[in-house]
mmCIF file of C-alpha atoms in Angstrom:
data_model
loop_
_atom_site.group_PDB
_atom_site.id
_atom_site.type_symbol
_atom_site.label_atom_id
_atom_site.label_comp_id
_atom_site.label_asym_id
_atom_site.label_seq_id
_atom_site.Cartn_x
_atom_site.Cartn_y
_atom_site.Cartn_z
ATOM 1 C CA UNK A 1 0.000 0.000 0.000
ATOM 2 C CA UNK A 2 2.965 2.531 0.572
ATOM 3 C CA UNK A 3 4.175 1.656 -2.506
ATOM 4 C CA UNK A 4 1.494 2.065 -4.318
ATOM 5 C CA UNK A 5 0.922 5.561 -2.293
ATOM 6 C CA UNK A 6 4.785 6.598 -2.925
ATOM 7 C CA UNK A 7 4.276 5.387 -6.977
ATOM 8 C CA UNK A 8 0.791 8.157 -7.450
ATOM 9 C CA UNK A 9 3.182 10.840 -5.626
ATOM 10 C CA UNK A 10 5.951 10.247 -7.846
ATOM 11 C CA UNK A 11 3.678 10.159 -11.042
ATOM 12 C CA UNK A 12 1.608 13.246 -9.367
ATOM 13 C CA UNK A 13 4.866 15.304 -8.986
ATOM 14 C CA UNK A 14 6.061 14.463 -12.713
ATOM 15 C CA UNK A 15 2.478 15.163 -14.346
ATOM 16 C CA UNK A 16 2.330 18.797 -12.301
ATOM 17 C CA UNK A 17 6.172 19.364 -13.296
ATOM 18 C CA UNK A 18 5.590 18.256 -17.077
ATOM 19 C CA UNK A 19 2.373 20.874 -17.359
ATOM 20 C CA UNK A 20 4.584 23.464 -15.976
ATOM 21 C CA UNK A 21 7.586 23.005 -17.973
ATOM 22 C CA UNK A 22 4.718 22.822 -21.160
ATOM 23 C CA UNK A 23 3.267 26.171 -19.808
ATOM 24 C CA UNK A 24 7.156 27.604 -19.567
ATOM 25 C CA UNK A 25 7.747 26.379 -23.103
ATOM 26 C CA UNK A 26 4.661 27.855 -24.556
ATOM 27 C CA UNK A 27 6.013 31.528 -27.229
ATOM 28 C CA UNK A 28 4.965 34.048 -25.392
ATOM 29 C CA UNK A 29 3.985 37.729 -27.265
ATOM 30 C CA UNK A 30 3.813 40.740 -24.799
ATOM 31 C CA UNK A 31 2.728 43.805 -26.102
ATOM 32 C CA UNK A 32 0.260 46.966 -25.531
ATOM 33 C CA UNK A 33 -0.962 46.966 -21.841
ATOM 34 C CA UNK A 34 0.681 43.325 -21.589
ATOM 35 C CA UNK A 35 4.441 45.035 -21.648
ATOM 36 C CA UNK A 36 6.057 47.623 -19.786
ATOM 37 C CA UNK A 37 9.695 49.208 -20.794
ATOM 38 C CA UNK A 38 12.066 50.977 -19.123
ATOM 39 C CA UNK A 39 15.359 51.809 -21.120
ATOM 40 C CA UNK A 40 17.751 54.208 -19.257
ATOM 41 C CA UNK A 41 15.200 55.576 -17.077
ATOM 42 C CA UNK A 42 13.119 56.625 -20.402
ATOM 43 C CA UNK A 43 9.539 54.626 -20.225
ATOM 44 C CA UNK A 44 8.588 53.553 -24.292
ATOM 45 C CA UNK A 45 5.515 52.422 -24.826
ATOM 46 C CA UNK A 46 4.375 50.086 -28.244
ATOM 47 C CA UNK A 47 7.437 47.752 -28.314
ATOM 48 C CA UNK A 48 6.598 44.043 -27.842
ATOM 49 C CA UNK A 49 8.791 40.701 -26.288
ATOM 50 C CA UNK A 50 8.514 37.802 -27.561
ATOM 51 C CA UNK A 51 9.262 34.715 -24.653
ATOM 52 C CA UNK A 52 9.965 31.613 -26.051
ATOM 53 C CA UNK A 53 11.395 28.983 -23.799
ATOM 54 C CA UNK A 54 14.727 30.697 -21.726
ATOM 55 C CA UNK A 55 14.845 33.013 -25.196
ATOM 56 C CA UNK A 56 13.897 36.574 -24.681
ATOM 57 C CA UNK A 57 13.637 39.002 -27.980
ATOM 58 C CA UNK A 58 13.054 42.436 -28.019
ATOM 59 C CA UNK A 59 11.823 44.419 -31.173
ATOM 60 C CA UNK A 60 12.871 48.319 -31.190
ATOM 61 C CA UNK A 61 14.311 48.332 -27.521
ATOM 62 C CA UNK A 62 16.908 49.609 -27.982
ATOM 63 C CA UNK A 63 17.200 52.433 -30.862
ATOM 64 C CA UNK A 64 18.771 51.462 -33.867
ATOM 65 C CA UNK A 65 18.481 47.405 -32.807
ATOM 66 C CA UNK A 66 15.191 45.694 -34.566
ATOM 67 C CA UNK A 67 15.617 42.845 -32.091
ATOM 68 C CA UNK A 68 17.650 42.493 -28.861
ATOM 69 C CA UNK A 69 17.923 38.780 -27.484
ATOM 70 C CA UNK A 70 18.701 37.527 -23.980
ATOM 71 C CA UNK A 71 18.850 34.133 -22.544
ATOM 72 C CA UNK A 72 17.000 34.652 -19.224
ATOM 73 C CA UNK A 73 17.644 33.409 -15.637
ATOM 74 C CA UNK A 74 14.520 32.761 -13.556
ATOM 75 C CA UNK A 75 14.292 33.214 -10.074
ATOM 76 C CA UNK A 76 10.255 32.924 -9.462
ATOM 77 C CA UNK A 77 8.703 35.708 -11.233
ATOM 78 C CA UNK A 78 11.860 37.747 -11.909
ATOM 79 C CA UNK A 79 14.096 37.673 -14.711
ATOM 80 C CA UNK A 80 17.475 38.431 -15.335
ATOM 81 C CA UNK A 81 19.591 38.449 -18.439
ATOM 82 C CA UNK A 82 22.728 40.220 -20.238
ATOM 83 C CA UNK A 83 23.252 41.328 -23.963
ATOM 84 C CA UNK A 84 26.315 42.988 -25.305
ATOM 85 C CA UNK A 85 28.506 43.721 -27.808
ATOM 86 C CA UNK A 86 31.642 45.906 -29.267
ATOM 87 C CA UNK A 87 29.453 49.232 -27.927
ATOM 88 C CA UNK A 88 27.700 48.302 -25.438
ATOM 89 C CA UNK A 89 26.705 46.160 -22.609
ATOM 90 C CA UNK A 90 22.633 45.712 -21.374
ATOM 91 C CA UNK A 91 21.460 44.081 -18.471
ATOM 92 C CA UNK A 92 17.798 43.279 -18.040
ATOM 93 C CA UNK A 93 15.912 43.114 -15.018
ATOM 94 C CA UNK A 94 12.089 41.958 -14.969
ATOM 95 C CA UNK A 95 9.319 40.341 -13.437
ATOM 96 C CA UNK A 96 6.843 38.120 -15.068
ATOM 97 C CA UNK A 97 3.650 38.641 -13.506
ATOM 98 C CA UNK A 98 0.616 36.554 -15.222
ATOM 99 C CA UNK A 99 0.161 37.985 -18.771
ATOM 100 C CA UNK A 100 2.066 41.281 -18.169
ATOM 101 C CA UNK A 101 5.892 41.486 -18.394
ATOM 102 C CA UNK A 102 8.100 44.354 -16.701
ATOM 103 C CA UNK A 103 11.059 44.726 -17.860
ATOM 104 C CA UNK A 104 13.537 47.505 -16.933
ATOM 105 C CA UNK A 105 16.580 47.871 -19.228
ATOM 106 C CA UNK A 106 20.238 49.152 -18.405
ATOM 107 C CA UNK A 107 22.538 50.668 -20.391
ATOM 108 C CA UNK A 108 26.512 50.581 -20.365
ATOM 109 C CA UNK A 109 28.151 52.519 -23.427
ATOM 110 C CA UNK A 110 30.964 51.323 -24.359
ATOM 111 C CA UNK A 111 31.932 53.024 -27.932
ATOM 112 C CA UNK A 112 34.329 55.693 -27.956
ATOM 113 C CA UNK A 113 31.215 58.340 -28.495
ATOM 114 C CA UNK A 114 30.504 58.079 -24.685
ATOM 115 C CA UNK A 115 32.017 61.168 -23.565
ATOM 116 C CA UNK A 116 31.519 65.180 -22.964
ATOM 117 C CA UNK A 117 32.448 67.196 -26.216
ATOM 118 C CA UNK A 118 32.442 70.698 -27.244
ATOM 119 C CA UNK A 119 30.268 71.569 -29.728
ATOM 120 C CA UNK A 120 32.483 73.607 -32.811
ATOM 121 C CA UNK A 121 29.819 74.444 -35.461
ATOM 122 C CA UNK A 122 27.234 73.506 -37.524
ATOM 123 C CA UNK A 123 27.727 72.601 -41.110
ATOM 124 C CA UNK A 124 26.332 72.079 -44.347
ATOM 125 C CA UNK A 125 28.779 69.962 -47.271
ATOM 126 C CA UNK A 126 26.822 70.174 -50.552
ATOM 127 C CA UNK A 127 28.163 68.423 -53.510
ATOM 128 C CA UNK A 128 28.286 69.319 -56.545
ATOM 129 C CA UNK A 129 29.049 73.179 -55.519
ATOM 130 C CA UNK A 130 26.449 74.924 -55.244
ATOM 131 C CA UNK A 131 26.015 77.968 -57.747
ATOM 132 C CA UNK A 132 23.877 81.063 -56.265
ATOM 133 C CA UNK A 133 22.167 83.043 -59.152
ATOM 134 C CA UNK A 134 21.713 86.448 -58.757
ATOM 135 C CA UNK A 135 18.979 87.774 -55.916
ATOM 136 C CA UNK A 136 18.928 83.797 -54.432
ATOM 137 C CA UNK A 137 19.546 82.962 -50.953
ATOM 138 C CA UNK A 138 22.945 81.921 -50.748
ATOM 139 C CA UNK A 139 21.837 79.257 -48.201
ATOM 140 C CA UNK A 140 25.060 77.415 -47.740
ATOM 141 C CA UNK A 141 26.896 80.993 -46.811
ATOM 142 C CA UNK A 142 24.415 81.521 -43.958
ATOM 143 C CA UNK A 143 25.005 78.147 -42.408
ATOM 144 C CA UNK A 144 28.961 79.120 -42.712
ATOM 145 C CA UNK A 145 28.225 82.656 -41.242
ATOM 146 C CA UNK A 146 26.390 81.450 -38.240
ATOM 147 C CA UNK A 147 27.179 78.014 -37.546
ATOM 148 C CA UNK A 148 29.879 78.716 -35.178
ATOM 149 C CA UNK A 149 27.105 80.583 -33.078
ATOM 150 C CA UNK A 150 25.490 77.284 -31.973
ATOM 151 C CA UNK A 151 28.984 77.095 -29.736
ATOM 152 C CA UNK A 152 27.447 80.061 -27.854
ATOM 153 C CA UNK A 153 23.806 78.397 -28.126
ATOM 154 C CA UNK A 154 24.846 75.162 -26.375
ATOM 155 C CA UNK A 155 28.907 75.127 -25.697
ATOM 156 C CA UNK A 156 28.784 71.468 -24.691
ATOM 157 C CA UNK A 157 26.483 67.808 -25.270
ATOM 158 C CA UNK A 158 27.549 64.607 -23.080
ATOM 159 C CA UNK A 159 26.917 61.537 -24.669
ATOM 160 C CA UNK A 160 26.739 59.169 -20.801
ATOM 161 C CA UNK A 161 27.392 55.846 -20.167
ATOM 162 C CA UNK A 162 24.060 55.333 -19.472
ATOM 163 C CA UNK A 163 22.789 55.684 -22.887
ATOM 164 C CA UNK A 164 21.227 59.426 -21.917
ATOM 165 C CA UNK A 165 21.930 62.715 -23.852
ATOM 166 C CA UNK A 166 22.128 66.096 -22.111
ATOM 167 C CA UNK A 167 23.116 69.231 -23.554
ATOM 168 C CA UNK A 168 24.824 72.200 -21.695
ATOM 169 C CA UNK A 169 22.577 75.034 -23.092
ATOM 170 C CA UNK A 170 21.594 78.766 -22.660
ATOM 171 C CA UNK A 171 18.459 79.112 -20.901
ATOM 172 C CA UNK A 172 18.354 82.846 -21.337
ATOM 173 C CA UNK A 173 19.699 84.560 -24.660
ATOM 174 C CA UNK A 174 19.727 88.094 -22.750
ATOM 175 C CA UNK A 175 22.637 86.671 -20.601
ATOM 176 C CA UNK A 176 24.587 84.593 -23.307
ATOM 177 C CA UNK A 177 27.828 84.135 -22.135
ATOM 178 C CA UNK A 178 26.975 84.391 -18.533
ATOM 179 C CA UNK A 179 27.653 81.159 -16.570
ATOM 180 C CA UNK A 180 24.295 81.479 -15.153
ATOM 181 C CA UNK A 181 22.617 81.392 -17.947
ATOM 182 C CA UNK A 182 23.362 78.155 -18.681
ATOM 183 C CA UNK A 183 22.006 74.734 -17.721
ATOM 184 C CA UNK A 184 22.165 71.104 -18.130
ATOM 185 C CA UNK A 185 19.113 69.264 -19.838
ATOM 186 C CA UNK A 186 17.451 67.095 -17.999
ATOM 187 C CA UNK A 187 17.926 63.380 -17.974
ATOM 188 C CA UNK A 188 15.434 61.185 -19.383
ATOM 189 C CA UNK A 189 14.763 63.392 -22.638
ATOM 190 C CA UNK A 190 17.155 61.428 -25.423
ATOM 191 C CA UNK A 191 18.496 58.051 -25.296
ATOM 192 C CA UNK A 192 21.523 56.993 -28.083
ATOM 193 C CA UNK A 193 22.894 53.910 -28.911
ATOM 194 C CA UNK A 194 26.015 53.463 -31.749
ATOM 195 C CA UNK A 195 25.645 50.275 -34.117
ATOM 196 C CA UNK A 196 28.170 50.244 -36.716
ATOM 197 C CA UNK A 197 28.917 53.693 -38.267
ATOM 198 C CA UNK A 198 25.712 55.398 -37.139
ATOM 199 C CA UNK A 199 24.695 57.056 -33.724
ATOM 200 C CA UNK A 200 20.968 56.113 -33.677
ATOM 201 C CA UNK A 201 19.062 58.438 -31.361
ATOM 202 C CA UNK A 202 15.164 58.163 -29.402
ATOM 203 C CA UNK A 203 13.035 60.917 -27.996
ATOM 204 C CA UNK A 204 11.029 60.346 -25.197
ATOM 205 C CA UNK A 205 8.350 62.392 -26.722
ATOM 206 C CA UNK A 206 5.755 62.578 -23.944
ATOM 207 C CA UNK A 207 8.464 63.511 -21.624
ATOM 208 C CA UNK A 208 9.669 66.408 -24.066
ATOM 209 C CA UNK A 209 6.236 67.757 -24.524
ATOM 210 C CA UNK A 210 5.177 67.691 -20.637
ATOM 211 C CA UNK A 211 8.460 69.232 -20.202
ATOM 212 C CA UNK A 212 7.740 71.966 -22.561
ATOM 213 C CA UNK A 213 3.827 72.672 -21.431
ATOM 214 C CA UNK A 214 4.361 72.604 -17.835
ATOM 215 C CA UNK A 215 4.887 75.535 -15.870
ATOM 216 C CA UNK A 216 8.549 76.010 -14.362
ATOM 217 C CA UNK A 217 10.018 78.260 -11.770
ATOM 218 C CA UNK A 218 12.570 80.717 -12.720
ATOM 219 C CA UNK A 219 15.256 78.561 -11.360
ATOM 220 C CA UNK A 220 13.656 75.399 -13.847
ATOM 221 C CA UNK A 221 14.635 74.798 -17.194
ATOM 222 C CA UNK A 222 12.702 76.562 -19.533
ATOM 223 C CA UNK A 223 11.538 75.681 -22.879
ATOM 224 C CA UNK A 224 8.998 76.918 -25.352
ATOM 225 C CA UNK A 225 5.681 75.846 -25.230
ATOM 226 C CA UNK A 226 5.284 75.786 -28.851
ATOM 227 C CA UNK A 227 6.994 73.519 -31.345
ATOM 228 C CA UNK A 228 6.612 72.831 -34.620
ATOM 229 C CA UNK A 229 8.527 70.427 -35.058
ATOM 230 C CA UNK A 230 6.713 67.933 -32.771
ATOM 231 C CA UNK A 231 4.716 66.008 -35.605
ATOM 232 C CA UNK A 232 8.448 65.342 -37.221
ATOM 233 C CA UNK A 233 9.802 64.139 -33.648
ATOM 234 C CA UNK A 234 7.515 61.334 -33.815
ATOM 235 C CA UNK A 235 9.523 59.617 -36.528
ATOM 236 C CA UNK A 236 12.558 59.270 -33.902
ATOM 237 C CA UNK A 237 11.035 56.918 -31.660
ATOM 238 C CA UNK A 238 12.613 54.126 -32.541
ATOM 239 C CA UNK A 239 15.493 55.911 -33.191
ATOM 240 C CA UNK A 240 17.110 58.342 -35.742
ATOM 241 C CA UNK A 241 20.145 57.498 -37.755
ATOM 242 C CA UNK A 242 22.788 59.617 -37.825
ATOM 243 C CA UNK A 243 26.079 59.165 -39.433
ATOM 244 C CA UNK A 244 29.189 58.987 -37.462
ATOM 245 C CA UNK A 245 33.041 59.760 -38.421
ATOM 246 C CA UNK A 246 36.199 60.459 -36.953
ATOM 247 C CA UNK A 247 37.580 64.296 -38.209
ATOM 248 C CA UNK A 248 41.516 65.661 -37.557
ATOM 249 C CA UNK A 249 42.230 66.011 -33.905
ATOM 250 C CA UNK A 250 40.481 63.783 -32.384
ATOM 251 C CA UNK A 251 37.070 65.360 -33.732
ATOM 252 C CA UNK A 252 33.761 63.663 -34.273
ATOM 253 C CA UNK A 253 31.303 64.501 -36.976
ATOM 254 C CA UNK A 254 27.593 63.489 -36.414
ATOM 255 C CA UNK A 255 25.346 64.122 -39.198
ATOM 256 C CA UNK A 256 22.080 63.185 -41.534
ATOM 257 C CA UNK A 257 22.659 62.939 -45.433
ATOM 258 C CA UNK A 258 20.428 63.903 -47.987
ATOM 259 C CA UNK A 259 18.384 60.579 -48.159
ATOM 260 C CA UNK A 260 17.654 61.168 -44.156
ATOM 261 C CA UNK A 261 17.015 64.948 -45.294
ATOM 262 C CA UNK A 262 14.360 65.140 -48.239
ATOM 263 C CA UNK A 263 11.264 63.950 -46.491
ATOM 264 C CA UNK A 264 11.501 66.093 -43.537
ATOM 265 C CA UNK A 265 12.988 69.259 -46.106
ATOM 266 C CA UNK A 266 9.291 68.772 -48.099
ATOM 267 C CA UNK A 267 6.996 68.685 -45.093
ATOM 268 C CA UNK A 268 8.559 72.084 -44.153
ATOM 269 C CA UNK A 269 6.583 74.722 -46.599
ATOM 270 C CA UNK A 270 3.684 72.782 -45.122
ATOM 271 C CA UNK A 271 4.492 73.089 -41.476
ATOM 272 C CA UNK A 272 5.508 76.889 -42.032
ATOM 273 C CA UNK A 273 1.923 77.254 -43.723
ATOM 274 C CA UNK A 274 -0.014 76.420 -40.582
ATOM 275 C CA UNK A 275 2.499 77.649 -38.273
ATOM 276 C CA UNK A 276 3.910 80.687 -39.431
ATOM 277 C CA UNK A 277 2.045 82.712 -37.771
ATOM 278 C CA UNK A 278 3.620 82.165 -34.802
ATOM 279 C CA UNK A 279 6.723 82.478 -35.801
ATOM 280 C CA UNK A 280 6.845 86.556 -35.632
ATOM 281 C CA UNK A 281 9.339 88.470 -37.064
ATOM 282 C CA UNK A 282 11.187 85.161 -38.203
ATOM 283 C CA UNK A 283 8.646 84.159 -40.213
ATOM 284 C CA UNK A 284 9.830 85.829 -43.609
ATOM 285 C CA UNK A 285 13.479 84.881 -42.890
ATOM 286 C CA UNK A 286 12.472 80.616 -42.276
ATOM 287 C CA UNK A 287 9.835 81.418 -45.481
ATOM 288 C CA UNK A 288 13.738 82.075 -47.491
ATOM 289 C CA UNK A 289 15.690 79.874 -46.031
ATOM 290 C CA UNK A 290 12.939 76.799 -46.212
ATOM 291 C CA UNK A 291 12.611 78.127 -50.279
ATOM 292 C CA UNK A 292 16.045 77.884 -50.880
ATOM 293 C CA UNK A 293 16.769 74.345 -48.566
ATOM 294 C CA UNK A 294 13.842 72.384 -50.683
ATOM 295 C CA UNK A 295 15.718 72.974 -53.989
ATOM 296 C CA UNK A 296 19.278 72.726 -52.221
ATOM 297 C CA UNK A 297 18.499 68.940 -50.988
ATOM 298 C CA UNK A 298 16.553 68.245 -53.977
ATOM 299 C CA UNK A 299 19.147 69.017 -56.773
ATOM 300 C CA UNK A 300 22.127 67.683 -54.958
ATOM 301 C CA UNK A 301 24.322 64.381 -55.059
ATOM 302 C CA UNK A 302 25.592 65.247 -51.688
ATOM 303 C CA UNK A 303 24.425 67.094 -48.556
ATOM 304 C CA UNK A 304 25.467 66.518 -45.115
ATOM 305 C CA UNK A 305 24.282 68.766 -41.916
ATOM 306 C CA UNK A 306 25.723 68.150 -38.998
ATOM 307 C CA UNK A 307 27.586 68.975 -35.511
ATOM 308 C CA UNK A 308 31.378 69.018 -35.144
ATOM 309 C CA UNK A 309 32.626 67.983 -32.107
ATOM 310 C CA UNK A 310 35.475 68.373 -30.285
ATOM 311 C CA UNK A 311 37.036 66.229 -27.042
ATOM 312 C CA UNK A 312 35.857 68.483 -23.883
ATOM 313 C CA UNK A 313 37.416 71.065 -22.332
ATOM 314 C CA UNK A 314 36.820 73.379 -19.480
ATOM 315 C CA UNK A 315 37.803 76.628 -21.172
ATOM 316 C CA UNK A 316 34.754 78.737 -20.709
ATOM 317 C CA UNK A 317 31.944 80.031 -22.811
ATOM 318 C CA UNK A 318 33.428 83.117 -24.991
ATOM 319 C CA UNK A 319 31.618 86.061 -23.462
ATOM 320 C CA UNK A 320 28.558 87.306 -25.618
ATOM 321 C CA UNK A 321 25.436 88.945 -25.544
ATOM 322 C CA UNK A 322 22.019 89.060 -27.856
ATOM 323 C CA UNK A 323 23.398 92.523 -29.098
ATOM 324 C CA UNK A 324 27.248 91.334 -30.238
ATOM 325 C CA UNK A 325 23.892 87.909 -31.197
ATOM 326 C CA UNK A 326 22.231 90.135 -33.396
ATOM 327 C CA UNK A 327 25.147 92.084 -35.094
ATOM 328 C CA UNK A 328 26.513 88.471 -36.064
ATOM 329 C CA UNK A 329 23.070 87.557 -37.705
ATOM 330 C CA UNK A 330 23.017 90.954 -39.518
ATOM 331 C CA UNK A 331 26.715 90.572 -40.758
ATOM 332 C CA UNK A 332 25.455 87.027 -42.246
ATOM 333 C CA UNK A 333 22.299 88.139 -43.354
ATOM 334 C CA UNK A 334 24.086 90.873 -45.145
ATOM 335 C CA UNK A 335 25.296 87.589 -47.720
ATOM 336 C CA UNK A 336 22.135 85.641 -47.491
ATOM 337 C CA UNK A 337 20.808 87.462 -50.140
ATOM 338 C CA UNK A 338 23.941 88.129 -53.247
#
């Protein structure tokens, strides 16, 4: 009889083990309200996971990456796992809880972009040379003229270990130059990640927006509550590719080519239709630079606009002002137009 009692507890214990190693081995899908993401402290919201056995796969975690795998440890409901590579290293951390799946990612940059630079200019390379006719807008002159004034706009951008973007930036244009003018952006907002020759770069776009609409104290970062831009944002959720080289002297060059350009260049005369009345006195200046961009990127072989970058240093911000501001912008403006 205690045979027979010890053989149903054996054969009890295997059938209750079998279902559960069939329910473990079932493909799981997590997605919508199922699946919750966390990458670098920045929450994104329709990704989806795919569990299948000790195999989890990620679509558009991680920006630039269509799929990042991990072969999971289980420890009752949580889950642990590591991915990495030549640029970086991830570590996931999650709990399985029913049908919905937490999962909380962490980044560890490892490419040679993760670092504090200086920001030298802006530029635009157009190939073949571009020929102004008479009474154009010489459009690539303007970009020389005044690119070096986005050093003054924002002096510095860290690219951090943790995957997050934040930009040293003037707060307040009637004090450029000022150390207090200046401020860090706040974690949270931009999340890169390098894959081959590209930087690849995600907004968290409800966190931009609530950042921008909500009031601040004076001591806050402050932001405009109006951008136009923000339909265009939306195609950088999963991450925007930018192109990535070495310059002389240890600079770095990060910058979208004409294929990346043309659709956003064409939506522009549409987004200056609706919105152009709230641009002010800039309105007819954008209206001439936006008519002579769309035929620029259009008729080229070749255009590249970009940052140069330069390894950080802790010489300050040049001292500067909106007036010396303005008189810069009326020297260039003075060749906008030949």
């Amino acid at each position: 009889m205690k045979n027979k009692f010890l053989l149903l507890l054996i054969l009890g214990v295997t059938f209750f083990a079998s279902c559960n190693d069939d329910d473990d081995d079932k493909v799981r899908t997590y997605n919508g309200d199922s699946l919750s993401l966390s990458v670098g402290g920045i929450n994104f919201s329709d990704r989806e996971a795919v569990l299948n056995g000790s195999v989890l796969t990620l679509k558009q975690a991680l920006p630039g990456e269509n799929e990042t795998e991990f072969t999971i440890i289980r420890e009752g409901n949580k889950i642990t796992g590591v991915n990495s590579n030549a640029n970086r290293e991830v570590a996931l951390n999650g709990t399985i809880d029913g049908d919905k799946l937490g999962l909380n990612l962490t980044l560890k940059v490892k490419s040679s972009m993760k670092a504090k630079w200086d920001v030298k200019k802006l530029f635009l390379n157009v190939e073949p040379e571009y020929i102004v006719e008479e009474g154009e807008p010489d459009l690539v002159g303007l970009v020389g003229m005044l690119g070096s004034m986005v050093s003054y706009i924002m002096p510095n951008i860290s690219f951090e270990e943790d995957g997050n973007i934040v930009a040293y930036y003037c707060k307040d244009m009637a004090n450029m130059g000022n150390p207090e003018a200046y401020e860090n952006s706040p974690k949270g907002m931009a999340l890169y990640n390098v894959v081959d020759n590209k930087i690849y770069i995600a907004l968290n776009l409800s966190g931009i927006v609530e950042d921008a609409t909500t009031p601040k104290a004076e001591s806050s970062i402050g932001r405009s509550d109006y951008n136009p831009l923000t339909s265009l944002m939306a195609m950088v959720d999963t991450g925007l590719p930018l192109y990535l080289r070495d310059g002389e002297e240890g600079l770095k060059e990060v910058y979208v080519d004409r294929e990346m350009m043309l659709p956003v260049v064409k939506m522009l005369p549409s987004l200056l239709s609706a919105y152009g009345d709230k641009l002010g006195d800039y309105k007819e200046t954008l209206e001439q630079i936006v008519a002579a961009l769309v035929p620029l990127v259009e008729n080229s072989e070749v255009v590249e606009l970009g940052l140069q970058l330069a390894p950080y240093t802790e010489i300050p911000t040049p001292a500067t002002n909106v007036q010396s501001l303005s008189k810069m912008i009326e020297n260039a403006s003075l060749k906008f137009v030949k």
